Amino acid sequence: MFATLSDRLTATFKNLRGKGRLSESDVNATIRDIRLALLDADVALPVVKRFTGRVRERALGAEVSQALNPAQQVVKIVQEELVAILGGQTRTIRFAKQPPTVIMLAGLQGSGKTTFAGKLGAWLKGQGHTPLLVAADLQRPNAVTQLEVVGERAGLPVFAPERGNMGGHDAVLGSGEGTRSFGDPVAVSRMGIEQARAKQYDVVIVDTAGRLAVDADLMHQASDIRAAIQPDEVLFVIDAMIGQAAVETAQAFHEGVAFTGVVLSKLDGDARGGAALSVADITGEPIMFASTGEKVTDFEVFHPDRMASRILD
Ligand code: GDP
């Protein structure tokens, strides 16, 4: 991911090397190259415009004229502005003062939510937490089973409606510890949190239903769950390979469920990825985690500065 963008930017900066001072036309030529590199990488147009505007302003300002090495100065400015569009500071989970901390996952079907639920849970478990996964995706017959499989692989308990009873009214925790009645994802989510309280799990990760495209029903359901469980974090999982639809999708979810952070999944893919990089800047919410494969351990805390360095390497 981002290899082409990285190559293009590096080539652009090469042209500046050895220049004692940067003229306005040097800066303009550089900005033009950066703009094309970002657009070709699928970064959203408004993000590209803001980005290049800021870089241009700073590059033409005092910073550069006083610098010993103007090319390095420009690279530094681009690096800092890249960090800014990626959300600035590294941010991880805000834990509730009073456990359990409730983390809701939202996103399109196939974006990698269920897989990420296991990864996040395993990561938190490694830090001494005791997460419970809650299967609130009752839309697809397979979704609950899938979360159970993910839970098993990650060594995490799963609160889920009983197998074979998907429209269903019974819930079990793990293999039959206590059965209660409910029929919808809001109730499942609530019940999961109750169970976490009763059994002293300190984090609840609620996996919600996705659709192949944003639709009103999906958003209502997710927003009802959000209202009912008052999560401490709502993480929007987005497939980094989604392309230009990233912006529209992110905006719809931001309006619908007011997510508090972004997870970029499938960062191991070889797509251009720039659209997903636009999501933090477009919504104002930070990218918090990255998913980089199908294994439970293919998980990273997202560091905007390290990602910017990786791109500019
Ligand atoms: P959900 O519908 O949002 O819950 O998505 P899933 O978690 O079921 O993931 C959809 C597909 O993408 C599955 O085949 C996963 O194995 C795969 N997947 C999820 N995350 C990643 C990732 O980071 N990298 C790759 N290569 N595949 C992933």
XYZ file of C-alpha atoms and ligand atoms in Angstrom:
341
model
C 0.000 0.000 0.000
C 1.189 3.507 -0.815
C 4.289 2.301 -2.685
C 3.459 4.300 -5.805
C 2.586 7.410 -3.827
C 5.802 7.041 -1.933
C 7.860 6.656 -5.141
C 6.200 9.632 -6.772
C 6.798 11.943 -3.839
C 10.395 10.837 -3.489
C 10.982 11.545 -7.184
C 9.438 14.996 -6.767
C 11.760 15.869 -3.927
C 14.761 14.680 -5.910
C 14.182 17.510 -8.368
C 14.684 20.015 -5.576
C 17.976 18.648 -4.390
C 21.000 20.866 -4.791
C 18.991 24.040 -5.145
C 20.375 26.802 -2.964
C 17.162 28.682 -2.813
C 13.698 27.799 -3.985
C 12.064 30.191 -6.393
C 8.319 30.535 -6.487
C 8.288 28.539 -9.690
C 10.276 25.719 -8.043
C 7.681 25.616 -5.293
C 4.808 25.719 -7.765
C 6.283 22.895 -9.822
C 6.754 20.819 -6.699
C 3.228 21.480 -5.515
C 1.899 20.457 -8.922
C 3.782 17.149 -8.721
C 2.575 16.518 -5.168
C -0.985 17.305 -6.199
C -0.856 14.810 -9.083
C 0.797 12.150 -6.936
C -1.928 12.478 -4.295
C -4.759 12.499 -6.844
C -3.319 9.455 -8.605
C -3.176 7.705 -5.239
C -6.943 8.382 -4.884
C -6.674 10.977 -2.109
C -9.950 12.939 -2.125
C -9.883 16.240 -4.006
C -10.849 18.560 -1.113
C -8.127 16.957 0.994
C -5.572 17.399 -1.784
C -6.548 21.054 -2.175
C -6.242 21.849 1.517
C -3.021 19.907 1.742
C -1.271 21.539 -1.193
C -2.569 24.965 -0.140
C -0.938 24.623 3.256
C 2.306 23.216 1.876
C 2.532 26.010 -0.682
C 1.919 28.728 1.864
C 4.502 27.350 4.245
C 7.055 26.589 1.509
C 6.883 30.125 0.193
C 7.129 31.561 3.687
C 10.106 32.436 5.821
C 10.761 28.856 6.835
C 12.276 28.007 3.481
C 14.157 31.179 2.614
C 16.092 30.946 5.840
C 16.787 27.262 5.597
C 20.162 25.826 4.841
C 18.679 23.151 2.660
C 15.429 24.163 1.001
C 14.682 20.703 -0.365
C 14.823 19.202 3.113
C 12.626 21.981 4.406
C 9.957 21.159 1.840
C 10.131 17.476 2.722
C 9.717 18.416 6.384
C 6.684 20.578 5.619
C 5.101 17.820 3.534
C 5.817 15.323 6.298
C 4.189 17.544 8.929
C 1.154 18.213 6.775
C 0.795 14.500 6.019
C 0.818 13.784 9.743
C -1.868 16.447 10.134
C -4.213 14.961 7.507
C -3.718 11.530 9.056
C -5.089 12.854 12.336
C -2.041 14.354 14.061
C -1.324 12.632 17.358
C -1.535 8.898 17.916
C -4.743 8.136 19.765
C -5.831 4.850 21.282
C -8.895 3.727 23.222
C -10.404 6.060 25.826
C -11.368 3.769 28.637
C -14.464 4.397 30.723
C -13.849 5.497 34.301
C -16.344 2.910 35.344
C -15.904 -0.423 33.508
C -16.979 -1.887 31.234
C -15.589 0.273 28.440
C -17.965 -0.153 25.525
C -16.548 -0.116 21.990
C -18.960 -0.316 19.085
C -17.785 -1.269 15.580
C -19.545 0.057 12.499
C -18.864 -0.102 8.780
C -19.916 -1.698 5.527
C -20.285 -5.443 5.189
C -16.963 -6.999 4.286
C -14.986 -4.046 5.573
C -13.298 -6.253 8.150
C -15.294 -5.464 11.318
C -15.614 -8.985 12.627
C -11.984 -9.788 11.956
C -10.995 -6.539 13.641
C -13.161 -7.308 16.686
C -10.928 -10.319 17.345
C -7.729 -8.377 16.742
C -8.706 -5.513 19.020
C -9.884 -7.933 21.686
C -6.654 -9.921 21.519
C -4.588 -6.741 21.706
C -6.544 -5.511 24.720
C -6.276 -8.922 26.356
C -2.512 -8.721 25.885
C -2.606 -5.519 27.885
C -4.349 -7.204 30.767
C -7.935 -6.377 29.865
C -10.768 -8.895 29.828
C -12.783 -8.206 26.672
C -16.132 -9.700 25.761
C -17.199 -9.776 22.103
C -20.886 -9.165 21.427
C -22.515 -10.399 18.212
C -25.036 -7.692 17.339
C -24.902 -8.413 13.621
C -28.109 -10.388 13.278
C -28.531 -9.483 9.639
C -26.588 -12.288 8.055
C -27.063 -15.879 9.192
C -23.314 -16.407 9.168
C -22.236 -13.307 11.016
C -22.749 -14.680 14.515
C -20.944 -17.919 13.736
C -18.144 -15.896 12.189
C -17.696 -13.852 15.361
C -17.714 -17.061 17.387
C -14.913 -18.413 15.219
C -13.004 -15.144 15.549
C -13.513 -15.237 19.332
C -12.256 -18.789 19.532
C -9.135 -17.958 17.536
C -8.434 -14.911 19.656
C -9.212 -16.738 22.896
C -12.073 -14.405 23.744
C -15.580 -15.038 25.082
C -18.463 -14.197 22.737
C -21.950 -13.178 23.734
C -24.266 -14.263 20.939
C -27.774 -15.339 20.029
C -28.044 -19.081 20.085
C -27.000 -20.924 16.956
C -29.845 -21.870 14.650
C -32.145 -19.305 16.160
C -31.187 -16.245 14.199
C -34.438 -14.359 14.207
C -34.168 -15.507 17.590
C -34.922 -15.130 21.148
C -32.257 -16.864 23.130
C -28.788 -15.717 23.990
C -25.952 -17.625 25.443
C -22.662 -16.532 26.826
C -19.896 -18.839 25.724
C -21.195 -22.384 25.793
C -24.430 -21.971 27.604
C -23.671 -19.883 30.674
C -27.049 -18.326 31.297
C -29.753 -17.922 28.716
C -31.953 -14.844 28.360
C -34.561 -13.677 25.909
C -34.347 -10.922 23.354
C -34.995 -10.474 19.676
C -33.076 -7.609 18.161
C -29.561 -6.214 17.901
C -30.244 -3.394 20.357
C -31.385 -5.910 22.938
C -28.424 -8.192 22.210
C -26.048 -5.290 22.683
C -27.661 -4.243 25.951
C -27.689 -7.795 27.201
C -24.041 -8.228 26.287
C -23.110 -5.218 28.356
C -25.196 -6.483 31.265
C -23.363 -9.781 31.062
C -20.023 -7.984 31.008
C -20.987 -6.130 34.157
C -22.214 -9.256 35.872
C -19.139 -11.269 34.948
C -16.698 -8.408 35.307
C -15.418 -8.197 31.789
C -13.883 -4.740 31.571
C -14.270 -4.112 27.821
C -17.197 -4.918 25.552
C -16.663 -4.945 21.787
C -19.972 -4.797 19.929
C -19.903 -6.017 16.317
C -22.800 -4.511 14.357
C -24.363 -5.317 10.991
C -23.044 -3.914 7.742
C -24.504 -3.710 4.252
C -22.778 -3.670 0.934
C -23.661 -0.013 0.514
C -24.812 2.640 2.943
C -28.581 2.440 3.438
C -31.051 4.074 5.761
C -32.110 0.886 7.569
C -28.560 -0.031 8.383
C -27.835 3.434 9.661
C -30.977 3.530 11.802
C -30.112 0.213 13.329
C -26.548 1.291 14.085
C -27.702 4.600 15.453
C -30.325 2.865 17.654
C -27.632 0.597 19.044
C -25.424 3.611 19.696
C -28.202 5.436 21.512
C -29.038 2.382 23.597
C -25.557 1.412 24.708
C -23.826 4.820 24.867
C -20.440 3.481 23.794
C -17.190 5.067 24.938
C -15.826 4.624 21.421
C -17.470 4.019 18.057
C -14.900 2.761 15.594
C -15.629 3.019 11.897
C -13.893 0.222 10.025
C -13.092 1.014 6.416
C -11.496 -1.166 3.780
C -8.471 0.777 2.547
C -9.107 -0.601 -0.943
C -12.543 1.009 -1.211
C -11.327 3.826 -3.491
C -13.226 7.050 -4.008
C -16.347 5.739 -2.268
C -14.397 6.170 0.983
C -15.356 9.788 1.415
C -19.078 9.351 0.895
C -19.175 6.236 3.053
C -17.221 7.871 5.863
C -19.425 10.946 5.791
C -22.591 8.836 5.910
C -21.324 6.843 8.897
C -20.055 9.964 10.618
C -23.505 11.526 10.361
C -25.295 8.286 11.166
C -23.334 6.945 14.142
C -20.992 9.810 15.087
C -17.950 7.559 15.117
C -15.056 8.608 17.320
C -12.225 6.920 15.464
C -11.299 5.169 12.235
C -9.837 1.739 11.584
C -8.139 1.229 8.222
C -8.436 -2.416 7.304
C -6.718 -4.434 4.577
C -3.716 -2.142 4.588
C -1.761 -5.166 3.398
C -3.481 -4.872 0.005
C -1.795 -3.299 -2.982
C -4.472 -0.770 -3.900
C -3.661 2.906 -4.009
C -5.176 3.549 -0.589
C -5.243 7.315 -0.718
C -8.999 7.522 -0.395
C -8.862 5.921 3.016
C -6.107 8.317 3.992
C -8.606 11.115 3.356
C -11.090 9.902 5.948
C -9.513 11.509 8.999
C -9.223 14.872 7.306
C -12.761 14.729 5.887
C -14.457 13.718 9.137
C -12.098 15.233 11.695
C -11.854 11.860 13.502
C -8.487 10.204 13.998
C -7.295 6.988 12.388
C -6.633 4.841 15.444
C -5.832 1.343 14.216
C -4.801 -0.521 11.114
C -5.620 -4.071 10.112
C -2.945 -5.644 7.965
C -4.005 -9.212 7.245
C -6.330 -12.039 8.153
C -4.488 -13.243 11.263
C -5.396 -12.078 14.769
C -1.959 -10.522 15.144
C -2.144 -8.508 11.899
C -3.005 -5.405 13.866
C -1.283 -2.083 14.449
C -1.902 1.002 16.474
C -1.926 3.700 13.810
C 0.787 6.296 14.269
C 0.237 9.219 11.856
C 3.895 10.260 12.108
C 5.210 6.793 11.313
C 2.805 6.403 8.408
C 3.887 9.771 7.010
C 7.535 8.737 7.321
C 6.776 5.436 5.640
C 5.140 7.253 2.737
C 8.016 9.729 2.388
C 10.766 7.209 2.922
P -17.229 -7.647 8.159
O -18.327 -8.062 7.206
O -17.061 -6.159 8.174
O -17.382 -8.209 9.514
O -15.864 -8.186 7.522
P -15.017 -9.480 7.893
O -14.279 -9.292 9.148
O -15.883 -10.672 7.771
O -13.942 -9.454 6.719
C -14.304 -9.637 5.359
C -13.172 -10.375 4.645
O -11.985 -9.598 4.653
C -12.804 -11.683 5.306
O -12.514 -12.607 4.292
C -11.547 -11.349 6.103
O -10.711 -12.462 6.255
C -10.902 -10.300 5.232
N -10.105 -9.343 6.005
C -10.452 -8.649 7.116
N -9.458 -7.835 7.513
C -8.446 -7.999 6.631
C -7.132 -7.418 6.483
O -6.686 -6.558 7.248
N -6.382 -7.841 5.420
C -6.850 -8.769 4.539
N -6.052 -9.110 3.530
N -8.056 -9.327 4.639
C -8.858 -8.968 5.668
